[in-house]
Amino acid sequence: MSGTGVSDSGLSETGTAAAEIVFELSQVSKRYRSTHGATVDALSDINLSVHHGEFVSIVGPSGCGKSTLLKLAIGLTQPTSGRVLLGSDGTTARRFGMVFQQPLLLPWRTVLRNILLPQVLTHELSTEAAQERAHALLAMLGLESFANHYPTELSGGMQQRVGIGRALMHDPSILLMDEPFGALDAMTRDQLGIDLLRIWEANRITVVFVTHCIPEAVLLADRVVIMTPRPGEIADVLDVQIERPRTLEHVNTPAFGDYVARIRAVFDQRATYH
Amino acid sequence: MVTRDTPRDRVDERAPADAAGNAGPRPAHREIPAWVLSGAVIAGCIVAWQLLVRALRVPIVLVPAPTDVAHALVTGLVDGSLPTQTWVTLQEILIGFGMATLSGLAAALLVTQLRLAEKALIPLIVATQSVPKVAMAPLLLVWFGTGTTSKVVTTALIAFFPVLVNSVLGLRAADRDHIDMLRSFGATRVQILCRLTLPTALPSVFAGLEVAVVLSVTGAIVAEFVGSSAGLGYVMQATNYTLDVATTFAVLVVLGIVGLALHGVIAFLSRRFVYWSAHDRGAADLR
């Protein structure tokens, strides 16, 4: 619908042609069979390319298949048809970190040992290097003084910071986030969003950020992928040309409001609000 | 059957109330600690019992006074008969409980980890669970004789099911999201079992053990009632025949202490191993 967006196909060449593609979905469909035997199209003909260093938000109401999309990306579920590529060399190498809606920390491990969990599972780094990295992440997330606390002693926002630290443990090239701030209050949510931008800019990683919150998607992303449900498909893609670094001040600018309104219009047109 | 599917939630609900009653910040409650209150109630009951028995001249063969019970207790301790018989029963309890714990955990792992075992064994477990295990005691006596073996087997059989049922619940308590989280970081099946499923099961396993250890005492005593030549159950029956009711009461006191002590050990281990929810409890559980 809008000029800046490129719908469905051929959205790989939008000014960032030089950067390599780190995540690509080609004609991906995912069909579930419900308990009553009916088939549900969770995803229908999804084409999406994410370039290195990009911050992409995927926004849509619940049931539009945006979480399924991330599960496909990391191999937790397989597509019914189509192709999923993750990693710069076209393989699904484990160079990603995943952040979930809930912090999903292990209550018997301290904050430090929760962040070290990927290391415990894969032993990718030496013990010293892992410790050093974990402490550096704690410092970056402002959690140094909580290293030896247990998750139950932390607020929801702090727990989610630990979840982000854990995802960054192995220095992933792509960070996948499934409504990571969805369970937090509005103020904590804003703060973590700004913190995330800082981390993204400092670490030069790629972020795919799934959310149902339109302003959040606009504030964070270079590109907003708009998804609608039944069947789950990409309705439009919007380039967000607001200068960086971004702050919460940007939320009050007319340009910001314009982007939000344009995304809302896509949903209104598709009558996805009930 | 006690199950604690979400131990933290339970503790969270309970902690403020207990803390307030125990050592809470409100001055009105701080003046009388809970243990003083409960101790006073117990002491009051014993005094009332003593006075009633003496005032109403209750025959000693019906209800002995606390002083009679204490006398029987001291006599039994001094001549060594009570410690000897207690040790016999305690051995039966510990071996039976140990067997129940090991086999219950093993069966729970089997049932939760292998699809085939689940399908094959669950109906059998449900069917056998509905049979009162105490009713098996005479049969076990015929099979294993009047010695220690029949008592150990009866105890193990009675304690087995709470361990099994609670362990199965615990081993199934790990939720889909946590499993997905671990898989996203490349965890193998064995790693998911060791790093998530087993620790998640611990609170529930310990809840099962707390029930099982108390039932173990029942199991050993019932088995001794059915046919034995030693142990606290045997002493109770023998003293009942000779109308030495004071000694019967003394054995009851010993059994109470044994049960409390064993339960205390399990509760202590539970707090040690399930430290992540235990340390929320704070002083609330101090006795």
Coordinates of C-alpha atoms in Angstrom, one line a residue:
Chain A
M1 CA 0.0 0.0 0.0
S2 CA 2.6 2.7 0.9
G3 CA 5.5 3.6 -1.3
T4 CA 8.2 2.9 1.2
G5 CA 7.0 -0.7 1.8
V6 CA 7.6 -3.5 -0.5
S7 CA 5.1 -6.3 -0.1
D8 CA 5.6 -10.0 -0.2
S9 CA 8.3 -10.5 -2.7
G10 CA 11.5 -8.8 -3.8
L11 CA 12.1 -6.9 -0.6
S12 CA 15.7 -7.8 -0.3
E13 CA 17.0 -4.8 -2.4
T14 CA 16.0 -1.8 -0.3
G15 CA 19.1 0.2 -0.1
T16 CA 21.1 -2.3 2.0
A17 CA 22.1 -4.5 -1.0
A18 CA 25.7 -4.5 0.0
A19 CA 25.2 -6.2 3.4
E20 CA 25.0 -9.9 3.4
I21 CA 21.8 -11.7 4.2
V22 CA 21.9 -13.4 7.6
F23 CA 18.3 -14.7 7.8
E24 CA 16.1 -15.5 4.9
L25 CA 12.6 -17.1 4.5
S26 CA 11.7 -18.1 0.9
Q27 CA 8.0 -19.0 0.2
V28 CA 7.7 -20.4 3.7
S29 CA 4.3 -21.9 4.7
K30 CA 3.4 -23.6 7.9
R31 CA 0.2 -25.5 8.3
Y32 CA -1.0 -27.0 11.6
R33 CA -3.7 -29.7 12.0
S34 CA -5.9 -28.7 14.8
T35 CA -7.3 -31.2 17.3
H36 CA -10.6 -31.3 15.4
G37 CA -8.8 -32.3 12.2
A38 CA -9.1 -28.9 10.5
T39 CA -6.0 -27.3 9.0
V40 CA -4.8 -24.0 10.2
D41 CA -2.5 -21.9 8.0
A42 CA -0.1 -20.4 10.6
L43 CA 2.1 -18.9 7.9
S44 CA 1.3 -18.5 4.2
D45 CA 4.0 -17.8 1.6
I46 CA 6.4 -15.8 3.7
N47 CA 9.3 -14.1 1.9
L48 CA 11.7 -12.1 4.1
S49 CA 15.4 -11.3 4.0
V50 CA 17.2 -9.7 6.9
H51 CA 20.6 -8.2 6.3
H52 CA 23.6 -8.1 8.6
G53 CA 23.4 -5.3 11.1
E54 CA 19.7 -4.6 10.5
F55 CA 17.1 -4.1 13.2
V56 CA 13.8 -5.6 11.9
S57 CA 10.6 -5.5 13.9
I58 CA 7.8 -7.9 13.1
V59 CA 4.5 -6.5 14.3
G60 CA 1.1 -8.1 14.2
P61 CA -1.9 -9.2 16.4
S62 CA -1.8 -12.6 18.3
G63 CA -2.3 -15.5 16.0
C64 CA -0.6 -14.0 13.0
G65 CA 2.2 -16.5 13.2
K66 CA 5.0 -14.2 14.2
S67 CA 6.1 -16.5 17.0
T68 CA 6.0 -19.5 14.7
L69 CA 8.2 -17.5 12.3
L70 CA 10.9 -17.4 15.0
K71 CA 10.5 -21.0 15.9
L72 CA 11.0 -21.9 12.2
A73 CA 14.1 -19.7 12.2
I74 CA 15.9 -21.6 15.0
G75 CA 14.7 -25.0 13.9
L76 CA 12.3 -25.7 16.8
T77 CA 9.7 -26.5 14.1
Q78 CA 9.9 -27.3 10.4
P79 CA 8.1 -25.4 7.6
T80 CA 5.4 -27.3 5.7
S81 CA 7.0 -25.9 2.5
G82 CA 9.6 -23.3 1.6
R83 CA 13.1 -22.7 2.7
V84 CA 14.6 -21.2 5.9
L85 CA 18.2 -19.9 6.0
L86 CA 19.9 -18.7 9.1
G87 CA 23.5 -17.7 9.2
S88 CA 25.7 -15.9 6.8
D89 CA 27.0 -18.9 5.0
G90 CA 23.6 -20.2 4.2
T91 CA 23.6 -22.9 6.8
T92 CA 21.6 -22.9 10.0
A93 CA 24.7 -22.6 12.1
R94 CA 24.1 -21.7 15.7
R95 CA 25.1 -18.1 15.6
F96 CA 21.9 -16.8 17.0
G97 CA 20.6 -16.0 20.5
M98 CA 17.0 -16.2 21.4
V99 CA 15.1 -14.0 23.9
F100 CA 11.6 -15.2 24.9
Q101 CA 8.5 -13.4 26.2
Q102 CA 9.1 -14.8 29.7
P103 CA 12.7 -14.6 31.0
L104 CA 12.7 -18.4 31.4
L105 CA 15.6 -18.3 33.9
L106 CA 16.5 -21.4 35.9
P107 CA 15.5 -20.6 39.5
W108 CA 18.3 -22.8 40.9
R109 CA 21.0 -20.9 39.1
T110 CA 22.3 -17.5 40.1
V111 CA 22.2 -14.6 37.7
L112 CA 25.8 -15.2 36.6
R113 CA 25.2 -19.0 36.1
N114 CA 22.0 -18.3 34.2
I115 CA 24.0 -16.1 31.8
L116 CA 26.6 -18.9 31.5
L117 CA 24.0 -21.5 30.6
P118 CA 24.8 -21.5 26.8
Q119 CA 28.5 -22.1 27.7
V120 CA 27.5 -25.0 30.0
L121 CA 25.6 -26.6 27.2
T122 CA 28.1 -26.2 24.4
H123 CA 31.5 -25.5 26.1
E124 CA 32.2 -23.2 23.2
L125 CA 34.6 -20.9 25.1
S126 CA 37.3 -21.7 27.6
T127 CA 36.1 -21.4 31.2
E128 CA 38.1 -18.2 31.8
A129 CA 36.9 -16.5 28.6
A130 CA 33.3 -17.5 29.4
Q131 CA 33.6 -16.0 32.9
E132 CA 35.1 -12.8 31.5
R133 CA 32.4 -12.5 28.8
A134 CA 29.6 -13.2 31.4
H135 CA 30.9 -10.4 33.7
A136 CA 31.2 -8.0 30.7
L137 CA 27.6 -8.7 29.8
L138 CA 26.5 -8.2 33.4
A139 CA 28.3 -4.9 33.4
M140 CA 26.7 -3.9 30.1
L141 CA 23.2 -4.8 31.4
G142 CA 23.8 -3.0 34.8
L143 CA 23.6 -6.2 36.7
E144 CA 27.1 -6.6 38.2
S145 CA 26.0 -6.3 41.8
F146 CA 23.3 -9.0 41.2
A147 CA 25.7 -11.7 39.8
N148 CA 25.2 -14.0 42.8
H149 CA 21.5 -13.3 43.3
Y150 CA 18.8 -15.8 42.4
P151 CA 16.2 -14.9 39.8
T152 CA 13.4 -14.8 42.3
E153 CA 15.2 -11.9 44.0
L154 CA 15.0 -9.8 40.8
S155 CA 12.3 -7.6 39.3
G156 CA 10.7 -8.7 36.0
G157 CA 12.7 -6.1 34.1
M158 CA 15.9 -7.3 35.6
Q159 CA 15.1 -10.9 34.9
Q160 CA 14.5 -10.1 31.3
R161 CA 17.9 -8.3 31.2
V162 CA 19.4 -11.6 32.3
G163 CA 17.5 -13.3 29.5
I164 CA 19.1 -10.9 27.0
G165 CA 22.5 -11.4 28.6
R166 CA 22.1 -15.2 28.2
A167 CA 21.2 -14.8 24.5
L168 CA 24.3 -12.7 23.9
M169 CA 26.6 -15.1 25.8
H170 CA 28.0 -16.6 22.6
D171 CA 28.3 -13.4 20.7
P172 CA 25.6 -14.3 18.2
S173 CA 25.4 -12.5 14.8
I174 CA 21.6 -12.5 15.1
L175 CA 19.4 -11.9 18.1
L176 CA 15.9 -13.2 17.8
M177 CA 13.4 -11.7 20.2
D178 CA 9.9 -13.0 20.7
E179 CA 7.8 -10.3 22.4
P180 CA 10.6 -9.9 24.9
F181 CA 9.1 -6.9 26.8
G182 CA 5.5 -8.1 26.5
A183 CA 5.2 -9.1 30.1
L184 CA 6.7 -5.9 31.5
D185 CA 5.1 -2.6 32.6
A186 CA 5.2 0.3 30.2
M187 CA 8.0 2.2 31.8
T188 CA 10.3 -0.8 32.2
R189 CA 9.4 -1.7 28.7
D190 CA 10.5 1.7 27.3
Q191 CA 13.8 1.6 29.3
L192 CA 14.7 -1.9 28.1
G193 CA 13.9 -0.9 24.5
I194 CA 16.4 2.0 24.7
D195 CA 18.9 -0.3 26.4
L196 CA 18.4 -2.8 23.6
L197 CA 19.2 -0.1 21.0
R198 CA 22.4 0.7 22.9
I199 CA 23.4 -2.9 22.9
W200 CA 22.6 -3.3 19.3
E201 CA 24.6 -0.3 18.2
A202 CA 27.6 -1.3 20.4
N203 CA 27.7 -4.9 19.3
R204 CA 26.9 -4.5 15.6
I205 CA 24.5 -7.5 15.6
T206 CA 21.3 -8.2 13.7
V207 CA 18.0 -8.1 15.6
V208 CA 14.7 -9.6 14.6
F209 CA 12.2 -8.3 17.1
V210 CA 8.7 -9.7 17.3
T211 CA 6.0 -7.6 19.0
H212 CA 2.4 -6.7 19.0
C213 CA 3.1 -3.1 20.1
I214 CA 3.2 -0.8 17.1
P215 CA 5.0 2.2 18.7
E216 CA 7.6 -0.2 20.1
A217 CA 8.2 -1.7 16.6
V218 CA 8.6 1.8 15.1
L219 CA 10.9 3.2 17.8
L220 CA 13.4 0.3 17.6
A221 CA 13.4 -0.8 14.0
D222 CA 15.0 0.0 10.6
R223 CA 12.3 -1.9 9.0
V224 CA 8.8 -3.0 10.3
V225 CA 7.3 -6.1 8.8
I226 CA 3.5 -6.0 9.2
M227 CA 1.8 -9.4 9.6
T228 CA -1.9 -10.2 9.5
P229 CA -3.5 -13.4 10.6
R230 CA -5.7 -16.1 9.0
P231 CA -3.6 -17.0 7.2
G232 CA -0.5 -15.5 8.7
E233 CA 1.1 -13.4 6.0
I234 CA 3.2 -10.3 5.4
A235 CA 0.8 -7.5 4.6
D236 CA 3.4 -4.8 4.2
V237 CA 6.9 -3.7 5.0
L238 CA 7.8 -0.2 6.1
D239 CA 11.2 1.4 6.2
V240 CA 11.5 3.6 9.3
Q241 CA 13.7 6.6 8.5
I242 CA 14.1 8.2 11.9
E243 CA 17.7 9.3 12.7
R244 CA 19.7 7.3 15.2
P245 CA 20.5 7.1 18.0
R246 CA 16.9 7.1 18.9
T247 CA 15.5 8.1 22.3
L248 CA 12.1 8.2 23.8
E249 CA 11.9 11.8 22.6
H250 CA 11.3 10.5 19.1
V251 CA 7.9 9.1 20.2
N252 CA 6.5 12.6 20.3
T253 CA 7.6 13.7 16.8
P254 CA 5.1 14.0 13.9
A255 CA 7.2 11.6 11.8
F256 CA 6.9 8.9 14.5
G257 CA 3.2 9.4 14.7
D258 CA 2.9 9.1 11.0
Y259 CA 4.7 5.7 10.9
V260 CA 2.4 4.4 13.7
A261 CA -0.7 5.7 11.8
R262 CA 0.4 4.0 8.6
I263 CA 0.9 0.6 10.3
R264 CA -2.5 1.0 12.0
A265 CA -4.1 1.7 8.7
V266 CA -2.8 -1.6 7.3
F267 CA -4.5 -3.5 10.2
D268 CA -7.7 -1.5 9.9
Q269 CA -7.9 -2.1 6.2
R270 CA -7.5 -5.9 6.8
A271 CA -10.0 -5.7 9.6
T272 CA -7.8 -7.6 12.0
Y273 CA -9.1 -5.7 15.1
H274 CA -12.2 -7.3 16.6
Chain B
M1 CA -1.1 -37.5 48.6
V2 CA 0.8 -34.2 49.0
T3 CA 2.0 -32.7 45.7
R4 CA 3.7 -29.4 45.3
D5 CA 3.4 -28.5 41.6
T6 CA 4.4 -24.9 42.1
P7 CA 6.4 -24.8 45.3
R8 CA 7.4 -21.1 45.0
D9 CA 3.8 -20.0 44.7
R10 CA 2.8 -22.0 47.7
V11 CA 5.6 -20.6 49.7
D12 CA 4.9 -17.1 48.6
E13 CA 1.3 -17.4 49.8
R14 CA 2.3 -18.9 53.0
A15 CA 5.4 -17.0 54.0
P16 CA 3.9 -13.7 54.9
A17 CA 1.3 -15.3 57.2
D18 CA 3.8 -17.5 58.8
A19 CA 6.4 -14.8 59.2
A20 CA 3.8 -12.6 60.8
G21 CA 2.8 -15.4 63.3
N22 CA 6.4 -16.5 63.8
A23 CA 8.8 -13.6 63.9
G24 CA 7.0 -10.9 61.9
P25 CA 7.5 -7.2 62.2
R26 CA 4.3 -6.6 64.1
P27 CA 5.0 -6.1 67.8
A28 CA 1.8 -7.7 69.0
H29 CA 3.0 -11.0 67.6
R30 CA 6.6 -10.7 68.5
E31 CA 5.9 -11.0 72.2
I32 CA 4.8 -14.6 72.0
P33 CA 6.7 -16.8 69.6
A34 CA 4.7 -19.7 68.0
W35 CA 6.9 -22.4 69.6
V36 CA 6.1 -21.1 73.0
L37 CA 2.4 -21.2 72.3
S38 CA 2.4 -24.7 70.9
G39 CA 4.7 -25.9 73.7
A40 CA 2.4 -24.4 76.2
V41 CA -0.6 -26.2 74.6
I42 CA 1.2 -29.6 74.6
A43 CA 2.3 -29.1 78.3
G44 CA -1.2 -28.1 79.2
C45 CA -2.6 -31.3 77.6
I46 CA -0.2 -33.5 79.5
V47 CA -1.0 -31.8 82.8
A48 CA -4.8 -32.1 82.1
W49 CA -4.3 -35.8 81.2
Q50 CA -2.4 -36.4 84.5
L51 CA -5.0 -34.6 86.6
L52 CA -8.0 -36.3 84.9
V53 CA -6.6 -39.8 85.2
R54 CA -5.8 -39.2 88.9
A55 CA -9.1 -37.4 89.7
L56 CA -11.3 -39.9 87.9
R57 CA -9.2 -42.9 89.2
V58 CA -9.0 -44.3 85.7
P59 CA -7.5 -47.9 85.9
I60 CA -3.9 -48.1 84.6
V61 CA -5.0 -50.9 82.2
L62 CA -7.3 -48.5 80.4
V63 CA -5.4 -45.2 80.3
P64 CA -2.1 -44.8 82.2
A65 CA -1.2 -41.4 83.5
P66 CA 1.7 -39.5 81.9
T67 CA 3.9 -40.3 84.9
D68 CA 3.2 -44.1 84.4
V69 CA 4.1 -43.8 80.7
A70 CA 7.3 -41.9 81.7
H71 CA 8.1 -44.6 84.2
A72 CA 7.6 -47.4 81.6
L73 CA 9.7 -45.4 79.1
V74 CA 12.6 -45.1 81.6
T75 CA 12.4 -48.7 82.6
G76 CA 12.5 -49.8 78.9
L77 CA 15.4 -47.5 78.2
V78 CA 17.4 -48.7 81.3
D79 CA 17.0 -52.4 80.7
G80 CA 17.9 -51.9 77.0
S81 CA 14.7 -53.5 75.6
L82 CA 13.3 -50.4 74.1
P83 CA 16.5 -49.3 72.2
T84 CA 17.0 -52.9 71.0
Q85 CA 13.4 -53.2 69.7
T86 CA 13.5 -49.7 68.2
W87 CA 16.6 -50.5 66.3
V88 CA 14.9 -53.6 64.8
T89 CA 12.0 -51.5 63.6
L90 CA 14.2 -48.6 62.5
Q91 CA 16.2 -51.0 60.3
E92 CA 13.1 -52.3 58.6
I93 CA 11.8 -48.7 58.1
L94 CA 15.1 -47.5 56.6
I95 CA 15.8 -50.4 54.3
G96 CA 12.1 -50.5 53.2
F97 CA 12.1 -46.7 52.6
G98 CA 15.4 -46.8 50.8
M99 CA 14.1 -49.5 48.5
A100 CA 10.9 -47.6 47.9
T101 CA 12.8 -44.4 47.1
L102 CA 15.2 -46.1 44.6
S103 CA 12.6 -48.2 42.9
G104 CA 10.0 -45.3 42.9
L105 CA 12.5 -42.9 41.3
A106 CA 13.7 -45.5 38.8
A107 CA 10.1 -46.3 37.8
A108 CA 9.2 -42.6 37.5
L109 CA 12.2 -42.0 35.2
L110 CA 11.2 -45.0 33.1
V111 CA 7.6 -43.9 32.8
T112 CA 8.4 -40.3 32.0
Q113 CA 11.3 -40.8 29.6
L114 CA 10.1 -43.8 27.6
R115 CA 6.9 -43.5 25.7
L116 CA 6.6 -47.3 25.5
A117 CA 7.1 -47.7 29.3
E118 CA 4.5 -45.1 29.9
K119 CA 1.9 -46.9 27.8
A120 CA 2.7 -50.3 29.2
L121 CA 3.1 -49.5 32.9
I122 CA 0.7 -46.6 33.7
P123 CA -2.5 -48.9 33.7
L124 CA -0.7 -51.4 35.9
I125 CA 0.4 -48.7 38.3
V126 CA -3.1 -47.2 38.5
A127 CA -4.6 -50.6 39.1
T128 CA -2.2 -51.6 41.9
Q129 CA -2.4 -48.3 43.5
S130 CA -6.1 -48.7 44.2
V131 CA -5.4 -51.9 46.2
P132 CA -4.8 -51.1 49.9
K133 CA -1.2 -52.1 50.4
V134 CA -1.7 -52.9 54.1
A135 CA -4.0 -55.7 53.0
M136 CA -1.0 -57.3 51.4
A137 CA 0.8 -57.7 54.7
P138 CA -0.5 -61.2 55.6
L139 CA 0.3 -62.5 52.1
L140 CA 3.8 -61.0 52.3
L141 CA 4.3 -62.8 55.7
V142 CA 3.5 -66.1 54.0
W143 CA 5.9 -65.4 51.2
F144 CA 8.8 -63.9 53.1
G145 CA 8.5 -65.5 56.6
T146 CA 8.2 -63.9 60.0
G147 CA 11.7 -62.4 59.9
T148 CA 12.9 -58.9 58.8
T149 CA 12.3 -59.5 55.0
S150 CA 8.5 -59.5 55.1
K151 CA 8.6 -56.2 57.1
V152 CA 11.0 -54.6 54.7
V153 CA 8.9 -55.6 51.7
T154 CA 5.6 -54.4 53.3
T155 CA 7.3 -51.1 54.1
A156 CA 8.8 -50.7 50.7
L157 CA 5.4 -51.5 49.0
I158 CA 3.5 -49.0 51.1
A159 CA 6.2 -46.2 50.6
F160 CA 6.7 -46.9 46.9
F161 CA 3.6 -45.3 45.5
P162 CA 3.8 -41.8 47.0
V163 CA 7.4 -41.7 45.8
L164 CA 6.4 -42.9 42.3
V165 CA 3.4 -40.7 41.9
N166 CA 5.0 -37.5 43.1
S167 CA 8.2 -38.1 41.1
V168 CA 6.2 -38.7 37.9
L169 CA 4.3 -35.4 38.5
G170 CA 7.6 -33.6 39.2
L171 CA 9.4 -35.1 36.1
R172 CA 6.5 -33.9 34.0
A173 CA 6.5 -30.4 35.6
A174 CA 9.1 -28.9 33.2
D175 CA 7.2 -26.6 30.8
R176 CA 7.4 -26.4 27.0
D177 CA 8.8 -22.9 27.0
H178 CA 11.8 -23.9 29.2
I179 CA 12.5 -26.9 27.0
D180 CA 12.3 -24.7 23.9
M181 CA 14.7 -22.2 25.6
L182 CA 17.3 -24.9 26.3
R183 CA 16.9 -26.3 22.8
S184 CA 17.4 -22.9 21.3
F185 CA 20.8 -22.9 23.0
G186 CA 21.6 -26.3 21.5
A187 CA 20.8 -28.5 24.5
T188 CA 20.7 -32.3 23.9
R189 CA 18.0 -34.5 25.3
V190 CA 20.3 -35.7 28.1
Q191 CA 21.2 -32.1 28.9
I192 CA 17.5 -31.1 29.1
L193 CA 16.9 -34.0 31.5
C194 CA 19.9 -33.1 33.7
R195 CA 19.7 -29.3 33.5
L196 CA 16.0 -28.8 33.6
T197 CA 13.7 -31.9 34.1
L198 CA 15.5 -33.3 37.2
P199 CA 15.9 -30.0 39.1
T200 CA 12.3 -29.1 38.3
A201 CA 11.2 -32.4 39.7
L202 CA 13.1 -32.1 43.0
P203 CA 10.4 -30.2 45.1
S204 CA 7.8 -32.7 44.1
V205 CA 10.1 -35.7 44.7
F206 CA 10.8 -34.4 48.2
A207 CA 7.1 -33.9 48.9
G208 CA 6.7 -37.6 47.9
L209 CA 9.5 -38.6 50.2
E210 CA 8.0 -36.7 53.1
V211 CA 4.8 -38.7 52.7
A212 CA 6.6 -41.9 52.1
V213 CA 8.8 -41.8 55.2
V214 CA 5.8 -41.4 57.5
L215 CA 4.0 -44.2 55.7
S216 CA 7.2 -46.3 56.1
V217 CA 6.7 -46.3 59.9
T218 CA 3.1 -47.4 59.5
G219 CA 4.2 -50.2 57.1
A220 CA 6.8 -51.6 59.4
I221 CA 4.5 -51.5 62.4
V222 CA 1.6 -53.1 60.6
A223 CA 3.9 -55.9 59.2
E224 CA 5.1 -56.5 62.8
F225 CA 1.5 -56.7 64.0
V226 CA 0.7 -59.4 61.4
G227 CA 3.5 -61.7 62.6
S228 CA 6.9 -61.1 64.2
S229 CA 9.1 -61.9 67.2
A230 CA 10.8 -58.5 67.5
G231 CA 10.4 -54.8 66.9
L232 CA 8.2 -52.1 68.4
G233 CA 5.0 -53.5 66.8
Y234 CA 5.8 -56.8 68.4
V235 CA 6.3 -55.1 71.8
M236 CA 2.9 -53.2 71.5
Q237 CA 1.1 -56.5 70.8
A238 CA 2.9 -58.3 73.6
T239 CA 2.3 -55.6 76.2
N240 CA -1.4 -55.4 75.1
Y241 CA -1.8 -59.1 75.9
T242 CA -0.3 -58.7 79.3
L243 CA -2.3 -55.5 79.9
D244 CA 1.0 -53.5 80.4
V245 CA -0.7 -50.5 78.8
A246 CA 1.8 -48.0 80.1
T247 CA 4.6 -49.7 78.0
T248 CA 2.2 -49.7 75.0
F249 CA 1.9 -46.0 75.4
A250 CA 5.7 -45.7 75.9
V251 CA 6.2 -47.5 72.5
L252 CA 3.7 -45.0 71.0
V253 CA 5.8 -42.2 72.3
V254 CA 9.0 -43.8 70.8
L255 CA 7.2 -44.3 67.4
G256 CA 6.1 -40.6 67.5
I257 CA 9.7 -39.5 68.0
V258 CA 11.0 -41.9 65.3
G259 CA 8.4 -40.6 62.8
L260 CA 9.2 -36.9 63.7
A261 CA 12.9 -37.5 63.4
L262 CA 12.7 -39.2 60.0
H263 CA 10.4 -36.6 58.7
G264 CA 12.7 -33.9 60.1
V265 CA 15.7 -35.5 58.2
I266 CA 13.8 -35.5 54.9
A267 CA 12.6 -31.9 55.5
F268 CA 16.1 -30.8 56.2
L269 CA 17.4 -32.5 53.0
S270 CA 14.6 -30.9 51.1
R271 CA 15.6 -27.5 52.2
R272 CA 19.2 -28.3 51.3
F273 CA 18.5 -29.6 47.9
V274 CA 15.6 -27.3 46.9
Y275 CA 17.6 -24.3 48.1
W276 CA 16.2 -22.0 45.5
S277 CA 12.7 -22.1 47.0
A278 CA 13.8 -23.0 50.5
H279 CA 15.7 -19.7 50.9
D280 CA 12.5 -17.8 50.2
R281 CA 10.9 -19.5 53.2
G282 CA 13.3 -17.8 55.5
A283 CA 12.5 -18.3 59.2
A284 CA 8.9 -19.4 58.5
D285 CA 9.7 -23.1 58.7
L286 CA 12.0 -23.0 61.8
R287 CA 10.6 -25.0 64.6

